[in-house]
PDB file of C-alpha atoms in Angstrom:
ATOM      1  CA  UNK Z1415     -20.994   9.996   8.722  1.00 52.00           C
ATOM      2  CA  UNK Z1416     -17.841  10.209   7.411  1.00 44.00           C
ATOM      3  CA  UNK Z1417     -17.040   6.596   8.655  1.00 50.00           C
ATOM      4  CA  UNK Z1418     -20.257   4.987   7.284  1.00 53.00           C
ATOM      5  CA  UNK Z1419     -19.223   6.297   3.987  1.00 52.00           C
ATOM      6  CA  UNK Z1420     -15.543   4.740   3.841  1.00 44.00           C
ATOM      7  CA  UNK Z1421     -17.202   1.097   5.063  1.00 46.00           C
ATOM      8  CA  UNK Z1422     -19.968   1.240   2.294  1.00 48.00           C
ATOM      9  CA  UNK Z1423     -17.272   1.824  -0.378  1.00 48.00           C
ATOM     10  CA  UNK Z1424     -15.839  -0.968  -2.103  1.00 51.00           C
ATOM     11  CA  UNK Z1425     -12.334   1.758  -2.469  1.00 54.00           C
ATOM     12  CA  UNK Z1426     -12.244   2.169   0.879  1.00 53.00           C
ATOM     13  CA  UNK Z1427     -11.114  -1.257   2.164  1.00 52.00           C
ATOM     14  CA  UNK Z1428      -7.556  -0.993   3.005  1.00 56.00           C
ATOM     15  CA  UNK Z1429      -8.771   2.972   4.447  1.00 57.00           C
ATOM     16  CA  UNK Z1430     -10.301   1.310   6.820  1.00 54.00           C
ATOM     17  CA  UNK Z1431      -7.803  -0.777   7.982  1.00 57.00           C
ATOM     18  CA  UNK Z1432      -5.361   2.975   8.293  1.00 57.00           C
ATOM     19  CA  UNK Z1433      -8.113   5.147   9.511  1.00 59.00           C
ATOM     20  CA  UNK Z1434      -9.853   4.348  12.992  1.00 60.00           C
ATOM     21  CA  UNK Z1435     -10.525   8.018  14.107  1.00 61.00           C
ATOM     22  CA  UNK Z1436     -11.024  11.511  11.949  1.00 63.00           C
ATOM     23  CA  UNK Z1437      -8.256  13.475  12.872  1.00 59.00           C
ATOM     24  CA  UNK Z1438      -5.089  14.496  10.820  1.00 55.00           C
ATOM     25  CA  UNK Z1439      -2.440  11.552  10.270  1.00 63.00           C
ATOM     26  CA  UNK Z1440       1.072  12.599  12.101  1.00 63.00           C
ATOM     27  CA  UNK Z1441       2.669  11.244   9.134  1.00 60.00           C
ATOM     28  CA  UNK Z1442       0.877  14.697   7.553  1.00 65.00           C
ATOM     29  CA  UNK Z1443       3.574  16.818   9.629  1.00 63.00           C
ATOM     30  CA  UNK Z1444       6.688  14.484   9.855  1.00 71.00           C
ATOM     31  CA  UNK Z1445       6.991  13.299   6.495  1.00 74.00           C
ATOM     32  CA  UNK Z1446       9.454  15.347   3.927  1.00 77.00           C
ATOM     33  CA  UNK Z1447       7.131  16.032   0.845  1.00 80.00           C
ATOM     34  CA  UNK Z1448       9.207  14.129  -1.559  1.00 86.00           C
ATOM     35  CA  UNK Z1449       8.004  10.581   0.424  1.00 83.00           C
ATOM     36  CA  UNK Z1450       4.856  12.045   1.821  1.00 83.00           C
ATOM     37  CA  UNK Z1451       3.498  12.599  -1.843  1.00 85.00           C
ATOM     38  CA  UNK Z1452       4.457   8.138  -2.721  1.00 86.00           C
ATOM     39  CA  UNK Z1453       2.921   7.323   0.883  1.00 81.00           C
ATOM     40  CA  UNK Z1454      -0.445   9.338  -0.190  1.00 81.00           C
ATOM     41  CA  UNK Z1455      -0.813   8.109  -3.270  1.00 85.00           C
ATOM     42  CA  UNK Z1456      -0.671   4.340  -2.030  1.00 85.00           C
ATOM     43  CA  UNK Z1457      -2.383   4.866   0.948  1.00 80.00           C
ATOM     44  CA  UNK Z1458      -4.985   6.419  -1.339  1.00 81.00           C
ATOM     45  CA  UNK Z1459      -4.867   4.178  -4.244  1.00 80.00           C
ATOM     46  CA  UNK Z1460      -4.183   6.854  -5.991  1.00 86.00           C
ATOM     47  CA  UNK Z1461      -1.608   4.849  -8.697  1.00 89.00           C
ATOM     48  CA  UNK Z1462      -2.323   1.949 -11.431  1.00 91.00           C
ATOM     49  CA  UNK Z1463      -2.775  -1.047  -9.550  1.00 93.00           C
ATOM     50  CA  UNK Z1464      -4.447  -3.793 -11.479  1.00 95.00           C
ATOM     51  CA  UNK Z1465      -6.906  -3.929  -8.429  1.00 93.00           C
ATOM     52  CA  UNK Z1466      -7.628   0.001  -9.330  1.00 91.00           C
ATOM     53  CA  UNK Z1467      -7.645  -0.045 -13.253  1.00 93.00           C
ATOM     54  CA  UNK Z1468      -9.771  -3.442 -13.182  1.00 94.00           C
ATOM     55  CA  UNK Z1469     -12.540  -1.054 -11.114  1.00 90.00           C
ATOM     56  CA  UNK Z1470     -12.398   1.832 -13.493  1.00 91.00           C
ATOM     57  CA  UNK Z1471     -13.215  -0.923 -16.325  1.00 95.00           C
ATOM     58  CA  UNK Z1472     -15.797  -3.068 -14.221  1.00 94.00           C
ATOM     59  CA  UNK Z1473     -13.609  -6.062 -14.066  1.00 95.00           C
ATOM     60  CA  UNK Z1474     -14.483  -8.378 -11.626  1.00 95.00           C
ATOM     61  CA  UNK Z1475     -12.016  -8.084  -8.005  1.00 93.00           C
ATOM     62  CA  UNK Z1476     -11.239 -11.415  -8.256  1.00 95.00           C
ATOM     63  CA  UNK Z1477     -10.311 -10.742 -12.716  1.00 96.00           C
ATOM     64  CA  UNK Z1478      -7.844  -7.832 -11.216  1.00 96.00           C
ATOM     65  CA  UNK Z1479      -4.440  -9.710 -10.620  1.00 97.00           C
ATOM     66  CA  UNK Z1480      -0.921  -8.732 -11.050  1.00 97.00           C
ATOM     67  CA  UNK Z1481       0.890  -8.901 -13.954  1.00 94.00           C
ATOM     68  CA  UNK Z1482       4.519  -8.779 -12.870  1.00 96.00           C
ATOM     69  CA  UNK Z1483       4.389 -12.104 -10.835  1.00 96.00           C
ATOM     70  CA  UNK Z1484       3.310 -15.574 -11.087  1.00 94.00           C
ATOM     71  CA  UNK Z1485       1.292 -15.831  -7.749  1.00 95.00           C
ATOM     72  CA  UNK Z1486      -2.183 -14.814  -9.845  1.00 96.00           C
ATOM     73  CA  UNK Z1487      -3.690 -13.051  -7.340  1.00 97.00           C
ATOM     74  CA  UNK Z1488      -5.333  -9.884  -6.576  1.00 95.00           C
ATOM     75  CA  UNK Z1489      -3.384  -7.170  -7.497  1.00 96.00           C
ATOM     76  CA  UNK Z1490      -3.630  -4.858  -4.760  1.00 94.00           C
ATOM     77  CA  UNK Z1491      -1.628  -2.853  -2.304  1.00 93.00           C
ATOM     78  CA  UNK Z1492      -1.011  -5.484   0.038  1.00 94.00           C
ATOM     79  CA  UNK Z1493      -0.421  -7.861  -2.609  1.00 97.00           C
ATOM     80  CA  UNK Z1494       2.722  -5.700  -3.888  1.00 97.00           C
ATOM     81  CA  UNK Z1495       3.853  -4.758  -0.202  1.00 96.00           C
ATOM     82  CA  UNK Z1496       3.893  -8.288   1.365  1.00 97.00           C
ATOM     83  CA  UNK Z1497       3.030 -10.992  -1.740  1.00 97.00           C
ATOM     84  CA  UNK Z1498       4.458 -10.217  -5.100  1.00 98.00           C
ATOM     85  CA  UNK Z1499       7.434 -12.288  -5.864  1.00 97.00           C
ATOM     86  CA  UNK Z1500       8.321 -10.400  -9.109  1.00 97.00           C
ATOM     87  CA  UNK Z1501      12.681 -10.011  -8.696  1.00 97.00           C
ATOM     88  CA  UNK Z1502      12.169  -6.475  -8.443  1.00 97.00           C
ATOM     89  CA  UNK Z1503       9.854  -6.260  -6.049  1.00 97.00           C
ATOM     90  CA  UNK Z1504      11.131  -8.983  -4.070  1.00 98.00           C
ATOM     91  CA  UNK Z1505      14.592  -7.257  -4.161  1.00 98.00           C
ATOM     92  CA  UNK Z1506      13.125  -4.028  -2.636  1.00 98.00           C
ATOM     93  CA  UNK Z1507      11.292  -5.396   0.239  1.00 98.00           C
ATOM     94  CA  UNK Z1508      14.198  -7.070   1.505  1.00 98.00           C
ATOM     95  CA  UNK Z1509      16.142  -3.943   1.576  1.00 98.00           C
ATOM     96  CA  UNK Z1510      12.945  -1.489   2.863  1.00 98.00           C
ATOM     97  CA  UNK Z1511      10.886  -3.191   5.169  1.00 97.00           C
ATOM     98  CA  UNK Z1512      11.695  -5.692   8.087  1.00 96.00           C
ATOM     99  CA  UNK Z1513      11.421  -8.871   7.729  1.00 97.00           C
ATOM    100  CA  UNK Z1514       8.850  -9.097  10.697  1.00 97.00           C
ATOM    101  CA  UNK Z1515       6.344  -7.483   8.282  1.00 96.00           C
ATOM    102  CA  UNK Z1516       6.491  -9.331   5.096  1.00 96.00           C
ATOM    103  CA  UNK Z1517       7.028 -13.131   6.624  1.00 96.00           C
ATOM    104  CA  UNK Z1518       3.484 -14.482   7.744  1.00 97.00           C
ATOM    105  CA  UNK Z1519       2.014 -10.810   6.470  1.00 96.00           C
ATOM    106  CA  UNK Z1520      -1.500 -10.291   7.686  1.00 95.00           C
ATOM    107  CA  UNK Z1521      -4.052  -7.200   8.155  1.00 90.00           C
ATOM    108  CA  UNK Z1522      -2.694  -6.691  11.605  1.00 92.00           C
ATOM    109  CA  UNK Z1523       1.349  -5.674  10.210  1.00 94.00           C
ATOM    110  CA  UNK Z1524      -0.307  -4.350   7.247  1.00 91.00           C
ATOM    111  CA  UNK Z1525      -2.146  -1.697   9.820  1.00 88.00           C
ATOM    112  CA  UNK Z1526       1.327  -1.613  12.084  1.00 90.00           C
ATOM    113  CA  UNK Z1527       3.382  -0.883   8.841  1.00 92.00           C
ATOM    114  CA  UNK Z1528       1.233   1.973   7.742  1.00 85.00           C
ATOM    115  CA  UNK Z1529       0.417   3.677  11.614  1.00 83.00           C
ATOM    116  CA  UNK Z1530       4.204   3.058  12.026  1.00 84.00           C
ATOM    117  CA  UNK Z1531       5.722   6.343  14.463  1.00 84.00           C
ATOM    118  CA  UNK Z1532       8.886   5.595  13.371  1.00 88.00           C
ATOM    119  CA  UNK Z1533      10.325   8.405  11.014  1.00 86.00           C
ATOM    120  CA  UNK Z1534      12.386   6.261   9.683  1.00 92.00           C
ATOM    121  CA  UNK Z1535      10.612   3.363   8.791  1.00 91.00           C
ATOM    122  CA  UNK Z1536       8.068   5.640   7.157  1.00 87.00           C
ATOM    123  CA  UNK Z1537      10.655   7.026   4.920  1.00 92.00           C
ATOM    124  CA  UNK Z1538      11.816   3.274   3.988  1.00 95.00           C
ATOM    125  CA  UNK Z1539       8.054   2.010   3.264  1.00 94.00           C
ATOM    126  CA  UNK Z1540       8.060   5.453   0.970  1.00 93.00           C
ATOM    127  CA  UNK Z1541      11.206   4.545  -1.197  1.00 95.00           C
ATOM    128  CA  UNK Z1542       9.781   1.027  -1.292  1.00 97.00           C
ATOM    129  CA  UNK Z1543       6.115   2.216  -2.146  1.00 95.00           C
ATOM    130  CA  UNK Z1544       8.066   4.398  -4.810  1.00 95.00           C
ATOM    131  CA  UNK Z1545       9.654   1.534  -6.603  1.00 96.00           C
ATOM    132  CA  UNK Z1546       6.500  -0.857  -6.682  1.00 96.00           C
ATOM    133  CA  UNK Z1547       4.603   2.462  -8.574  1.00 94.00           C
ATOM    134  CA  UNK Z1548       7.783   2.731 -11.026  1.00 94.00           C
ATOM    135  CA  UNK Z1549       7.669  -1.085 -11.425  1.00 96.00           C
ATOM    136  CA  UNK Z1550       4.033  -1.315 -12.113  1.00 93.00           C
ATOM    137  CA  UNK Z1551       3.897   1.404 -14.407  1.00 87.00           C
ATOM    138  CA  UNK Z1552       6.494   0.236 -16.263  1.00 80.00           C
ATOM    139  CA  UNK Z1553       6.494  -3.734 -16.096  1.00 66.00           C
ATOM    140  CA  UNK Z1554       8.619  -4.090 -19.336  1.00 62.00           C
TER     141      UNK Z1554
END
């Protein structure tokens, strides 16, 4: 049930790509709640991403890009983690996530990155994910 219901919603496409079984995420227990509250509310969509605001207005997907870079594409959470070119951004990938992920990104490091074990690179994808929500909140 549960699983029918995240692949009929059009919210729950990068879910999909995290969740594979219903059971509680490790990253529940290991993460201190100062990063575990950033990593929900990406994983979740739970922040102001053009590809989010765009839905609660009934934009069109493809109408929804970012604002911050010149790429003009979809402004979503994959678009900020691997894409986005805007300085800031840019600047805090390089010092956050390994290379590996972000050169040649694709669904299958996108899943890696987010099912990661590693304590530490969790914490590192959470001060990243916390910059892109300060940067697109505040894209002055």
């Amino acid at each position: 049930m549960w699983y029918s219901d995240m692949f009929n919603s059009s919210k729950g496409i990068n879910y999909r790509i995290f969740k594979t079984s219903f059971s509680l995420e490790s990253y529940l227990l290991n993460l201190p709640f100062k990063y575990l509250k950033y990593f929900c509310r990406f994983r979740t969509c739970n922040i102001k991403l053009p590809v989010e605001v765009g839905r609660w207005y009934n934009i069109p997907r493809e109408n929804r890009v970012c604002k911050i870079c010149s790429k003009n594409e979809i402004g979503d959470e994959f678009h900020y983690l691997f894409i986005c070119n805007d300085p800031i951004i840019s600047q805090s990938r390089m010092s956050y996530i390994p290379l590996y992920f972000y050169r040649n990104p694709n669904v299958y490091k996108f899943e890696q990155l987010f099912n990661t074990k590693n304590k530490m690179k969790w914490i590192k994808l959470c001060r990243f994910i916390k910059n892109i929500i300060e940067r697109v909140s505040s894209p002055g």
